[in-house]
mmCIF file of C-alpha atoms and ligand atoms in Angstrom:
data_model
loop_
_atom_site.group_PDB
_atom_site.id
_atom_site.type_symbol
_atom_site.label_atom_id
_atom_site.label_comp_id
_atom_site.label_asym_id
_atom_site.label_seq_id
_atom_site.Cartn_x
_atom_site.Cartn_y
_atom_site.Cartn_z
ATOM 1 C CA MET A 21 12.711 15.937 14.941
ATOM 2 C CA ILE A 22 10.358 17.742 12.545
ATOM 3 C CA ASN A 23 8.598 20.904 13.770
ATOM 4 C CA LYS A 24 4.925 20.077 14.482
ATOM 5 C CA ASN A 25 3.912 23.159 12.447
ATOM 6 C CA ALA A 26 5.854 22.084 9.344
ATOM 7 C CA LYS A 27 3.658 22.066 6.225
ATOM 8 C CA ILE A 28 3.178 18.429 5.200
ATOM 9 C CA TYR A 29 1.460 17.494 1.938
ATOM 10 C CA ILE A 30 0.005 13.971 1.945
ATOM 11 C CA ALA A 31 -0.589 12.938 -1.668
ATOM 12 C CA GLY A 32 -3.491 10.454 -1.768
ATOM 13 C CA HIS A 33 -4.838 11.576 1.628
ATOM 14 C CA ARG A 34 -8.270 9.995 1.039
ATOM 15 C CA GLY A 35 -6.921 6.519 0.248
ATOM 16 C CA MET A 36 -6.495 3.696 2.758
ATOM 17 C CA VAL A 37 -2.841 4.519 3.439
ATOM 18 C CA GLY A 38 -2.996 8.314 3.065
ATOM 19 C CA SER A 39 -5.970 8.622 5.427
ATOM 20 C CA ALA A 40 -4.222 6.447 8.045
ATOM 21 C CA ILE A 41 -1.099 8.629 7.808
ATOM 22 C CA TRP A 42 -3.232 11.779 8.131
ATOM 23 C CA ARG A 43 -4.954 10.395 11.292
ATOM 24 C CA THR A 44 -1.627 9.363 12.825
ATOM 25 C CA LEU A 45 -0.002 12.732 12.152
ATOM 26 C CA GLU A 46 -2.994 14.558 13.659
ATOM 27 C CA LYS A 47 -2.867 12.298 16.734
ATOM 28 C CA GLN A 48 0.826 13.099 17.147
ATOM 29 C CA GLY A 49 0.152 16.844 17.091
ATOM 30 C CA TYR A 50 1.059 17.829 13.525
ATOM 31 C CA THR A 51 -1.074 20.855 12.719
ATOM 32 C CA ASN A 52 -0.302 21.894 9.141
ATOM 33 C CA LEU A 53 -1.421 19.027 6.892
ATOM 34 C CA ILE A 54 -2.566 19.559 3.318
ATOM 35 C CA GLY A 55 -4.253 17.212 0.830
ATOM 36 C CA LYS A 56 -6.024 17.363 -2.547
ATOM 37 C CA THR A 57 -8.405 14.850 -4.077
ATOM 38 C CA SER A 58 -7.678 13.540 -7.579
ATOM 39 C CA LYS A 59 -10.574 15.676 -8.823
ATOM 40 C CA GLU A 60 -9.016 18.814 -7.343
ATOM 41 C CA LEU A 61 -5.502 17.972 -8.564
ATOM 42 C CA ASP A 62 -4.765 15.220 -11.081
ATOM 43 C CA LEU A 63 -1.229 14.205 -10.189
ATOM 44 C CA ARG A 64 -0.682 12.859 -13.716
ATOM 45 C CA ASN A 65 -0.586 16.458 -14.960
ATOM 46 C CA GLN A 66 2.966 17.787 -14.630
ATOM 47 C CA GLN A 67 2.117 21.482 -15.054
ATOM 48 C CA ASP A 68 -0.702 21.401 -12.485
ATOM 49 C CA VAL A 69 1.467 19.572 -9.954
ATOM 50 C CA LEU A 70 4.322 22.047 -10.328
ATOM 51 C CA GLU A 71 1.979 25.038 -9.973
ATOM 52 C CA PHE A 72 0.435 23.497 -6.849
ATOM 53 C CA LEU A 73 3.848 22.840 -5.293
ATOM 54 C CA GLU A 74 5.118 26.322 -6.183
ATOM 55 C CA ALA A 75 2.030 27.895 -4.578
ATOM 56 C CA GLU A 76 2.025 25.719 -1.434
ATOM 57 C CA LYS A 77 5.774 25.131 -0.931
ATOM 58 C CA PRO A 78 5.358 22.177 1.459
ATOM 59 C CA GLU A 79 8.364 21.356 3.644
ATOM 60 C CA ILE A 80 7.611 17.625 3.531
ATOM 61 C CA ILE A 81 5.767 15.357 1.083
ATOM 62 C CA ILE A 82 4.450 11.874 1.794
ATOM 63 C CA ASP A 83 3.517 10.140 -1.462
ATOM 64 C CA ALA A 84 0.604 7.758 -0.845
ATOM 65 C CA ALA A 85 -1.035 8.486 -4.215
ATOM 66 C CA ALA A 86 -0.930 5.714 -6.784
ATOM 67 C CA LYS A 87 -2.920 3.499 -9.090
ATOM 68 C CA VAL A 88 -3.435 0.549 -6.735
ATOM 69 C CA GLY A 89 -5.146 -2.817 -7.128
ATOM 70 C CA GLY A 90 -5.086 -6.533 -6.514
ATOM 71 C CA ILE A 91 -3.642 -9.292 -8.652
ATOM 72 C CA LEU A 92 -6.329 -9.265 -11.353
ATOM 73 C CA ALA A 93 -6.433 -5.487 -11.823
ATOM 74 C CA ASN A 94 -2.632 -5.417 -12.082
ATOM 75 C CA ASN A 95 -2.688 -8.220 -14.629
ATOM 76 C CA ASP A 96 -5.542 -6.741 -16.731
ATOM 77 C CA PHE A 97 -4.429 -3.079 -16.853
ATOM 78 C CA PRO A 98 -0.626 -3.195 -17.271
ATOM 79 C CA TYR A 99 -0.424 0.123 -19.150
ATOM 80 C CA GLN A 100 -2.336 2.128 -16.504
ATOM 81 C CA PHE A 101 -0.399 0.554 -13.625
ATOM 82 C CA LEU A 102 2.910 1.368 -15.311
ATOM 83 C CA MET A 103 2.170 4.770 -16.842
ATOM 84 C CA GLU A 104 -0.084 6.404 -14.221
ATOM 85 C CA ASN A 105 2.233 5.449 -11.401
ATOM 86 C CA ILE A 106 5.291 6.745 -13.249
ATOM 87 C CA GLN A 107 3.479 9.989 -14.085
ATOM 88 C CA ILE A 108 2.225 10.557 -10.523
ATOM 89 C CA GLN A 109 5.553 9.856 -8.832
ATOM 90 C CA ASN A 110 7.703 11.673 -11.432
ATOM 91 C CA ASN A 111 5.590 14.826 -11.161
ATOM 92 C CA LEU A 112 5.716 14.730 -7.365
ATOM 93 C CA ILE A 113 9.415 13.869 -7.009
ATOM 94 C CA ASP A 114 10.745 16.173 -9.738
ATOM 95 C CA GLY A 115 8.411 18.966 -8.544
ATOM 96 C CA SER A 116 9.711 18.467 -4.995
ATOM 97 C CA LEU A 117 13.288 18.854 -6.136
ATOM 98 C CA LYS A 118 12.395 22.029 -8.065
ATOM 99 C CA VAL A 119 10.613 23.726 -5.136
ATOM 100 C CA ASP A 120 13.192 22.457 -2.632
ATOM 101 C CA VAL A 121 11.019 20.092 -0.556
ATOM 102 C CA LYS A 122 13.191 19.118 2.405
ATOM 103 C CA LYS A 123 11.942 15.572 2.934
ATOM 104 C CA PHE A 124 10.100 13.161 0.635
ATOM 105 C CA ILE A 125 8.736 9.747 1.623
ATOM 106 C CA PHE A 126 7.949 7.447 -1.300
ATOM 107 C CA LEU A 127 5.774 4.362 -0.830
ATOM 108 C CA GLY A 128 6.408 1.289 -2.962
ATOM 109 C CA SER A 129 5.455 -2.335 -2.435
ATOM 110 C CA SER A 130 7.028 -5.737 -1.734
ATOM 111 C CA CYS A 131 6.367 -6.710 -5.378
ATOM 112 C CA ILE A 132 9.487 -4.736 -6.393
ATOM 113 C CA TYR A 133 11.602 -7.761 -5.386
ATOM 114 C CA PRO A 134 12.318 -10.663 -7.783
ATOM 115 C CA LYS A 135 9.701 -13.423 -7.973
ATOM 116 C CA PHE A 136 12.048 -16.166 -6.763
ATOM 117 C CA ALA A 137 14.321 -14.151 -4.463
ATOM 118 C CA PRO A 138 15.504 -15.897 -1.254
ATOM 119 C CA GLN A 139 13.153 -15.387 1.705
ATOM 120 C CA PRO A 140 12.858 -13.274 3.755
ATOM 121 C CA LEU A 141 13.364 -10.474 1.230
ATOM 122 C CA LYS A 142 16.236 -8.161 2.077
ATOM 123 C CA GLU A 143 16.419 -4.657 0.606
ATOM 124 C CA ASP A 144 19.666 -5.749 -1.154
ATOM 125 C CA TYR A 145 17.753 -8.200 -3.373
ATOM 126 C CA LEU A 146 16.336 -5.364 -5.481
ATOM 127 C CA LEU A 147 17.131 -5.842 -9.199
ATOM 128 C CA THR A 148 18.882 -9.199 -8.754
ATOM 129 C CA ASP A 149 16.429 -11.248 -10.912
ATOM 130 C CA SER A 150 13.129 -11.168 -12.880
ATOM 131 C CA LEU A 151 9.811 -9.928 -11.486
ATOM 132 C CA GLU A 152 6.437 -11.668 -10.986
ATOM 133 C CA PRO A 153 4.579 -11.283 -14.356
ATOM 134 C CA THR A 154 1.133 -10.395 -12.887
ATOM 135 C CA ASN A 155 2.500 -7.177 -11.404
ATOM 136 C CA GLU A 156 5.782 -6.424 -13.173
ATOM 137 C CA TRP A 157 4.323 -3.233 -14.706
ATOM 138 C CA TYR A 158 3.419 -1.777 -11.317
ATOM 139 C CA ALA A 159 6.712 -3.062 -9.895
ATOM 140 C CA ILE A 160 8.769 -1.372 -12.643
ATOM 141 C CA ALA A 161 7.018 1.932 -11.866
ATOM 142 C CA LYS A 162 7.703 1.515 -8.134
ATOM 143 C CA ILE A 163 11.356 0.547 -8.735
ATOM 144 C CA THR A 164 11.693 3.719 -10.831
ATOM 145 C CA GLY A 165 10.337 5.730 -7.884
ATOM 146 C CA VAL A 166 12.813 4.133 -5.479
ATOM 147 C CA LYS A 167 15.692 4.799 -7.868
ATOM 148 C CA THR A 168 14.588 8.406 -8.520
ATOM 149 C CA CYS A 169 14.623 9.156 -4.793
ATOM 150 C CA GLN A 170 17.958 7.349 -4.420
ATOM 151 C CA ALA A 171 19.444 9.428 -7.268
ATOM 152 C CA ILE A 172 18.331 12.639 -5.518
ATOM 153 C CA ARG A 173 19.906 11.471 -2.243
ATOM 154 C CA LYS A 174 23.156 10.656 -4.036
ATOM 155 C CA GLN A 175 23.402 13.744 -6.214
ATOM 156 C CA PHE A 176 21.814 16.437 -4.021
ATOM 157 C CA GLY A 177 22.203 14.979 -0.512
ATOM 158 C CA LYS A 178 18.488 15.396 0.258
ATOM 159 C CA ASP A 179 16.451 13.281 2.670
ATOM 160 C CA TYR A 180 14.321 11.429 0.082
ATOM 161 C CA VAL A 181 13.556 7.921 1.331
ATOM 162 C CA SER A 182 11.505 4.920 0.120
ATOM 163 C CA MET A 183 9.469 2.548 2.257
ATOM 164 C CA MET A 184 8.288 -0.822 0.909
ATOM 165 C CA PRO A 185 5.234 -2.114 2.751
ATOM 166 C CA THR A 186 4.099 -5.699 2.526
ATOM 167 C CA ASN A 187 0.416 -6.360 1.605
ATOM 168 C CA LEU A 188 -1.691 -3.872 3.586
ATOM 169 C CA TYR A 189 -5.275 -3.964 4.822
ATOM 170 C CA GLY A 190 -7.525 -2.014 7.172
ATOM 171 C CA THR A 191 -10.169 0.672 7.467
ATOM 172 C CA HIS A 192 -10.917 2.556 4.204
ATOM 173 C CA ASP A 193 -9.765 -0.491 2.217
ATOM 174 C CA ASN A 194 -11.101 -1.189 -1.299
ATOM 175 C CA PHE A 195 -13.849 -3.855 -1.138
ATOM 176 C CA ASP A 196 -14.651 -3.862 -4.863
ATOM 177 C CA LEU A 197 -14.290 -7.497 -5.914
ATOM 178 C CA LYS A 198 -12.719 -6.794 -9.316
ATOM 179 C CA SER A 199 -10.009 -4.418 -8.160
ATOM 180 C CA SER A 200 -9.408 -5.264 -4.481
ATOM 181 C CA HIS A 201 -6.626 -7.163 -2.768
ATOM 182 C CA VAL A 202 -7.294 -10.566 -1.271
ATOM 183 C CA LEU A 203 -8.039 -9.646 2.341
ATOM 184 C CA PRO A 204 -10.870 -7.134 1.763
ATOM 185 C CA ALA A 205 -12.187 -9.377 -1.051
ATOM 186 C CA MET A 206 -12.440 -12.288 1.385
ATOM 187 C CA ILE A 207 -14.168 -10.177 4.056
ATOM 188 C CA ARG A 208 -16.810 -9.134 1.563
ATOM 189 C CA LYS A 209 -17.209 -12.591 -0.036
ATOM 190 C CA PHE A 210 -17.572 -14.453 3.283
ATOM 191 C CA HIS A 211 -19.903 -11.818 4.722
ATOM 192 C CA GLU A 212 -22.180 -11.769 1.684
ATOM 193 C CA ALA A 213 -22.206 -15.596 1.468
ATOM 194 C CA LYS A 214 -23.155 -15.795 5.175
ATOM 195 C CA GLU A 215 -26.044 -13.406 4.522
ATOM 196 C CA ASN A 216 -27.012 -15.591 1.542
ATOM 197 C CA ASN A 217 -27.792 -18.762 3.598
ATOM 198 C CA ASN A 218 -24.100 -19.675 3.963
ATOM 199 C CA ALA A 219 -23.626 -20.147 0.214
ATOM 200 C CA ASN A 220 -20.251 -21.433 -0.997
ATOM 201 C CA VAL A 221 -17.455 -18.883 -1.422
ATOM 202 C CA VAL A 222 -15.328 -18.912 -4.578
ATOM 203 C CA LEU A 223 -11.727 -17.799 -4.078
ATOM 204 C CA TRP A 224 -8.955 -17.413 -6.653
ATOM 205 C CA GLY A 225 -5.982 -19.579 -7.499
ATOM 206 C CA SER A 226 -4.815 -22.611 -5.519
ATOM 207 C CA GLY A 227 -4.752 -21.161 -1.990
ATOM 208 C CA THR A 228 -1.087 -22.215 -1.608
ATOM 209 C CA PRO A 229 0.713 -18.850 -2.061
ATOM 210 C CA LEU A 230 2.031 -17.253 1.117
ATOM 211 C CA ARG A 231 1.400 -13.612 1.971
ATOM 212 C CA GLU A 232 2.324 -11.285 4.842
ATOM 213 C CA PHE A 233 -0.283 -8.726 5.980
ATOM 214 C CA LEU A 234 0.248 -5.446 7.856
ATOM 215 C CA PHE A 235 -2.574 -3.377 9.386
ATOM 216 C CA VAL A 236 -2.551 0.057 7.780
ATOM 217 C CA ASP A 237 -2.291 1.988 11.078
ATOM 218 C CA ASP A 238 1.004 0.186 11.759
ATOM 219 C CA LEU A 239 2.321 1.256 8.357
ATOM 220 C CA ALA A 240 1.220 4.826 9.142
ATOM 221 C CA GLU A 241 3.277 4.709 12.343
ATOM 222 C CA ALA A 242 6.296 3.494 10.360
ATOM 223 C CA VAL A 243 5.895 6.410 7.942
ATOM 224 C CA VAL A 244 5.629 8.935 10.795
ATOM 225 C CA PHE A 245 8.698 7.286 12.363
ATOM 226 C CA ALA A 246 10.554 7.869 9.064
ATOM 227 C CA LEU A 247 9.369 11.457 9.104
ATOM 228 C CA ASP A 248 10.557 12.098 12.658
ATOM 229 C CA ASN A 249 13.969 10.509 12.103
ATOM 230 C CA GLU A 250 16.523 11.027 9.339
ATOM 231 C CA LEU A 251 16.957 7.438 8.160
ATOM 232 C CA PRO A 252 20.489 6.549 7.040
ATOM 233 C CA GLU A 253 19.580 4.439 4.000
ATOM 234 C CA TYR A 254 17.471 4.908 0.867
ATOM 235 C CA LEU A 255 15.143 1.880 1.186
ATOM 236 C CA TYR A 256 13.289 0.204 4.077
ATOM 237 C CA ASN A 257 10.982 -2.811 4.162
ATOM 238 C CA VAL A 258 7.906 -2.567 6.405
ATOM 239 C CA GLY A 259 6.002 -5.670 7.536
ATOM 240 C CA THR A 260 5.295 -8.033 10.411
ATOM 241 C CA GLY A 261 7.871 -10.743 9.640
ATOM 242 C CA THR A 262 5.174 -13.462 9.551
ATOM 243 C CA ASP A 263 3.196 -14.902 6.640
ATOM 244 C CA LEU A 264 0.481 -17.506 6.089
ATOM 245 C CA THR A 265 -1.054 -19.352 3.141
ATOM 246 C CA ILE A 266 -4.046 -17.849 1.349
ATOM 247 C CA LYS A 267 -5.980 -20.947 2.424
ATOM 248 C CA ASP A 268 -5.171 -20.282 6.111
ATOM 249 C CA LEU A 269 -6.155 -16.636 5.644
ATOM 250 C CA ALA A 270 -9.480 -17.779 4.169
ATOM 251 C CA GLU A 271 -10.171 -19.996 7.188
ATOM 252 C CA LEU A 272 -9.343 -17.165 9.584
ATOM 253 C CA ILE A 273 -11.659 -14.714 7.793
ATOM 254 C CA GLN A 274 -14.346 -17.391 7.578
ATOM 255 C CA LYS A 275 -14.123 -17.727 11.387
ATOM 256 C CA VAL A 276 -14.209 -13.952 12.011
ATOM 257 C CA THR A 277 -17.200 -13.394 9.721
ATOM 258 C CA GLY A 278 -19.041 -16.491 10.974
ATOM 259 C CA HIS A 279 -19.580 -18.029 7.525
ATOM 260 C CA GLN A 280 -20.458 -21.726 7.637
ATOM 261 C CA GLY A 281 -20.445 -22.861 3.978
ATOM 262 C CA GLU A 282 -17.774 -24.421 1.760
ATOM 263 C CA ILE A 283 -14.817 -22.796 -0.010
ATOM 264 C CA GLU A 284 -14.183 -23.441 -3.728
ATOM 265 C CA TRP A 285 -10.934 -22.527 -5.522
ATOM 266 C CA ASP A 286 -11.101 -21.073 -9.049
ATOM 267 C CA SER A 287 -7.889 -22.297 -10.688
ATOM 268 C CA SER A 288 -8.454 -20.132 -13.778
ATOM 269 C CA LYS A 289 -7.349 -17.130 -11.681
ATOM 270 C CA PRO A 290 -3.621 -16.456 -11.097
ATOM 271 C CA ASP A 291 -1.709 -17.322 -7.913
ATOM 272 C CA GLY A 292 0.910 -14.643 -8.394
ATOM 273 C CA THR A 293 4.205 -14.871 -6.599
ATOM 274 C CA PRO A 294 4.552 -17.987 -4.375
ATOM 275 C CA ARG A 295 5.914 -16.050 -1.396
ATOM 276 C CA LYS A 296 7.078 -12.510 -0.507
ATOM 277 C CA LEU A 297 7.966 -12.354 3.166
ATOM 278 C CA MET A 298 9.833 -9.185 4.082
ATOM 279 C CA ASP A 299 13.063 -9.022 6.075
ATOM 280 C CA ILE A 300 12.217 -6.139 8.391
ATOM 281 C CA SER A 301 15.351 -6.135 10.520
ATOM 282 C CA LYS A 302 16.409 -2.649 9.361
ATOM 283 C CA MET A 303 13.204 -1.027 10.667
ATOM 284 C CA HIS A 304 13.334 -3.135 13.837
ATOM 285 C CA ASP A 305 16.950 -2.086 14.470
ATOM 286 C CA LEU A 306 15.888 1.566 14.209
ATOM 287 C CA GLY A 307 13.063 1.016 16.731
ATOM 288 C CA TRP A 308 9.808 0.554 14.769
ATOM 289 C CA LYS A 309 7.708 -2.621 15.178
ATOM 290 C CA HIS A 310 4.126 -3.467 14.192
ATOM 291 C CA ARG A 311 1.505 -3.594 16.962
ATOM 292 C CA VAL A 312 -1.701 -5.053 15.494
ATOM 293 C CA GLU A 313 -1.772 -8.844 15.072
ATOM 294 C CA LEU A 314 -3.613 -10.322 12.089
ATOM 295 C CA GLU A 315 -6.795 -11.635 13.704
ATOM 296 C CA ASP A 316 -7.293 -8.407 15.631
ATOM 297 C CA GLY A 317 -6.719 -6.352 12.469
ATOM 298 C CA ILE A 318 -9.187 -8.481 10.513
ATOM 299 C CA ARG A 319 -11.833 -7.921 13.235
ATOM 300 C CA LYS A 320 -11.272 -4.140 13.127
ATOM 301 C CA THR A 321 -11.498 -4.178 9.303
ATOM 302 C CA TYR A 322 -14.632 -6.345 9.311
ATOM 303 C CA ASN A 323 -16.306 -3.982 11.812
ATOM 304 C CA TRP A 324 -15.415 -1.016 9.626
ATOM 305 C CA PHE A 325 -16.804 -2.857 6.578
ATOM 306 C CA LEU A 326 -20.091 -3.470 8.406
ATOM 307 C CA GLU A 327 -20.332 0.183 9.455
ATOM 308 C CA ASN A 328 -19.740 1.363 5.869
ATOM 309 C CA ILE A 329 -21.491 -1.381 3.943
ATOM 310 C CA GLU A 330 -23.633 1.016 1.913
ATOM 311 C CA ASN A 331 -20.552 2.475 0.170
ATOM 312 C CA TYR A 332 -19.257 -0.669 -1.495
ATOM 313 C CA LYS A 333 -21.247 -0.604 -4.660
ATOM 314 C CA GLU A 334 -18.754 1.773 -6.286
ATOM 315 C CA VAL A 335 -16.286 0.208 -8.732
ATOM 316 C CA LYS A 336 -12.854 1.827 -8.510
ATOM 317 C CA LEU A 337 -11.212 0.915 -11.826
HETATM 318 N N1 LIG B 416 -2.973 -1.525 -0.467
HETATM 319 C C1 LIG B 416 -1.894 -2.264 -0.356
HETATM 320 O O1 LIG B 416 -1.958 -3.485 -0.056
HETATM 321 C C2 LIG B 416 -0.528 -1.669 -0.544
HETATM 322 C C3 LIG B 416 -0.353 -0.340 -0.890
HETATM 323 N N2 LIG B 416 0.939 0.154 -1.055
HETATM 324 C C4 LIG B 416 1.174 1.531 -1.487
HETATM 325 O O2 LIG B 416 0.529 2.472 -0.639
HETATM 326 C C5 LIG B 416 0.131 3.618 -1.407
HETATM 327 C C6 LIG B 416 -1.352 3.902 -1.166
HETATM 328 O O3 LIG B 416 -2.141 2.767 -1.447
HETATM 329 P P1 LIG B 416 -3.648 2.621 -0.948
HETATM 330 O O4 LIG B 416 -3.931 3.633 0.084
HETATM 331 O O5 LIG B 416 -3.871 1.182 -0.672
HETATM 332 O O6 LIG B 416 -4.462 2.982 -2.275
HETATM 333 P P2 LIG B 416 -5.894 3.691 -2.426
HETATM 334 O O7 LIG B 416 -6.388 3.269 -3.772
HETATM 335 O O8 LIG B 416 -6.734 3.449 -1.245
HETATM 336 O O9 LIG B 416 -5.517 5.240 -2.474
HETATM 337 C C7 LIG B 416 -4.795 5.786 -3.535
HETATM 338 C C8 LIG B 416 -4.925 7.292 -3.494
HETATM 339 O O10 LIG B 416 -4.221 7.803 -4.630
HETATM 340 C C9 LIG B 416 -4.944 8.881 -5.156
HETATM 341 N N3 LIG B 416 -4.727 8.961 -6.588
HETATM 342 C C10 LIG B 416 -4.735 7.961 -7.503
HETATM 343 N N4 LIG B 416 -4.566 8.457 -8.740
HETATM 344 C C11 LIG B 416 -4.450 9.812 -8.609
HETATM 345 C C12 LIG B 416 -4.273 10.878 -9.508
HETATM 346 N N5 LIG B 416 -4.168 10.679 -10.839
HETATM 347 N N6 LIG B 416 -4.229 12.136 -9.024
HETATM 348 C C13 LIG B 416 -4.348 12.371 -7.700
HETATM 349 N N7 LIG B 416 -4.495 11.405 -6.783
HETATM 350 C C14 LIG B 416 -4.559 10.140 -7.242
HETATM 351 C C15 LIG B 416 -6.424 8.611 -4.871
HETATM 352 O O11 LIG B 416 -7.054 9.863 -4.701
HETATM 353 P P3 LIG B 416 -8.680 10.105 -4.695
HETATM 354 O O12 LIG B 416 -9.206 9.254 -3.578
HETATM 355 O O13 LIG B 416 -8.840 11.546 -4.427
HETATM 356 O O14 LIG B 416 -9.164 9.662 -6.044
HETATM 357 C C16 LIG B 416 -6.359 7.799 -3.582
HETATM 358 O O15 LIG B 416 -6.609 8.612 -2.457
HETATM 359 C C17 LIG B 416 0.460 3.306 -2.853
HETATM 360 O O16 LIG B 416 1.695 3.889 -3.187
HETATM 361 C C18 LIG B 416 0.608 1.809 -2.874
HETATM 362 O O17 LIG B 416 1.494 1.396 -3.857
HETATM 363 C C19 LIG B 416 2.028 -0.653 -0.860
HETATM 364 C C20 LIG B 416 1.895 -1.959 -0.508
HETATM 365 C C21 LIG B 416 0.608 -2.584 -0.331
HETATM 366 C C1 LIG B 417 0.065 -5.622 -2.494
HETATM 367 C C2 LIG B 417 0.311 -6.426 -3.724
HETATM 368 O O1 LIG B 417 -0.936 -6.867 -4.249
HETATM 369 C C3 LIG B 417 -0.914 -7.555 -5.496
HETATM 370 O O2 LIG B 417 -0.248 -8.758 -5.408
HETATM 371 P P1 LIG B 417 -0.862 -10.024 -4.686
HETATM 372 O O3 LIG B 417 -0.345 -10.117 -3.312
HETATM 373 O O4 LIG B 417 -0.635 -11.217 -5.549
HETATM 374 O O5 LIG B 417 -2.414 -9.617 -4.701
HETATM 375 P P2 LIG B 417 -3.789 -10.014 -4.102
HETATM 376 O O6 LIG B 417 -3.946 -9.532 -2.732
HETATM 377 O O7 LIG B 417 -4.809 -9.547 -5.086
HETATM 378 O O8 LIG B 417 -3.813 -11.636 -4.121
HETATM 379 C C4 LIG B 417 -3.077 -12.421 -3.218
HETATM 380 C C5 LIG B 417 -3.377 -13.880 -3.403
HETATM 381 O O9 LIG B 417 -4.736 -14.135 -2.997
HETATM 382 C C6 LIG B 417 -5.412 -14.908 -3.993
HETATM 383 N N1 LIG B 417 -6.863 -14.675 -3.904
HETATM 384 C C7 LIG B 417 -7.787 -15.626 -3.567
HETATM 385 N N2 LIG B 417 -9.017 -15.139 -3.638
HETATM 386 C C8 LIG B 417 -8.884 -13.827 -4.010
HETATM 387 C C9 LIG B 417 -9.864 -12.821 -4.243
HETATM 388 O O10 LIG B 417 -11.074 -13.012 -4.119
HETATM 389 N N3 LIG B 417 -9.368 -11.602 -4.618
HETATM 390 C C10 LIG B 417 -8.019 -11.349 -4.742
HETATM 391 N N4 LIG B 417 -7.616 -10.098 -5.090
HETATM 392 N N5 LIG B 417 -7.094 -12.322 -4.551
HETATM 393 C C11 LIG B 417 -7.530 -13.547 -4.184
HETATM 394 C C12 LIG B 417 -4.752 -14.466 -5.287
HETATM 395 O O11 LIG B 417 -4.980 -15.388 -6.329
HETATM 396 C C13 LIG B 417 -3.282 -14.402 -4.856
HETATM 397 O O12 LIG B 417 -2.715 -15.682 -4.841
HETATM 398 C C14 LIG B 417 -0.297 -6.720 -6.537
HETATM 399 O O13 LIG B 417 -1.122 -5.648 -6.787
HETATM 400 C C15 LIG B 417 1.066 -6.248 -6.135
HETATM 401 O O14 LIG B 417 1.512 -5.308 -7.029
HETATM 402 C C16 LIG B 417 1.135 -5.737 -4.736
HETATM 403 O O15 LIG B 417 1.908 -4.879 -4.412
#
């Protein structure tokens, strides 16, 4: 068990995931949390990161800082998704080793697994085949992060662990239609179409790919679980164990938002990987399980969207 006064640095503490982890840690009584915005500390700058870590000497680091985006952003900006993520994670992980950070939690994504791997995806399937082309750049960066932490475990015996969440959604999500993931994009599109006399909604691809969705507060609980317990292995999947087609997701969000028009599918946009359902038995065996079911999570996210609707004009990329 970690001391509740331990100094914990949450990299990316204003993002969807970082802010959920911050809230969960506060709720569980952790008192010494630190965070920096990208304006205050650009994690791509090695010297600045090392100076910050040397000055602060955190006991624990949770890395929720990354260049993040949906299928189109990943496909259109391969260099940024590869390079910025490698820079951010290398500076944080190597800096942590240098200043003797006791525990490091690295967050990756289910896209690290091969495009046509057997389903559900077990942690062992890493590096057994080729990646999905729309996000291979981001995936290569994330695989490098997993392997860097694994190398530190092997060579220095430190508690550096990687968690691979499935597709996430929730409060503080990115609702910008160019850079967002599918679930917040659909909430915004159906809501705005409803407001616009139930106009038709245009969605991307064929609607046939399958995706698994985890509410971000559940992921935050999994991360705090990993912080409270020394996990025996280097890599853990985090998800719900259930997926649905993009078309079924669209119908569910259409119901929640109350939109009554038609849905059109834009086949010029990519489908991405056909399926990426996580095998989450390792986390279940240790005692973590998700709590928020999809429809409930979508309602919470839609309510948050409505409460914060004025902020969505900003484009993230
Ligand atoms: N969203 C999803 O569906 C999934 C996300 N993940 C992983 O979870 C983690 C967090 O993602 P999420 O919360 O969704 O992303 P967000 O875009 O919401 O947050 C990313 C955070 O990273 C920070 N950041 C980005 N670049 C820099 C930089 N150069 N210097 C300092 N800080 C930087 C941002 O800081 P600031 O706000 O100050 O600019 C922001 O707070 C990532 O590792 C991602 O790969 C994994 C699976 C799915
Ligand atoms: C988390 C994960 O996220 C990304 O992978 P992805 O799951 O393919 O991403 P996505 O959420 O953007 O799309 C899922 C599916 O949904 C379809 N889709 C329909 N209509 C919209 C739409 O309006 N917007 C978006 N974004 N997608 C749409 C879309 O065509 C695709 O079939 C990578 O960043 C990857 O690196 C990663 O880790």
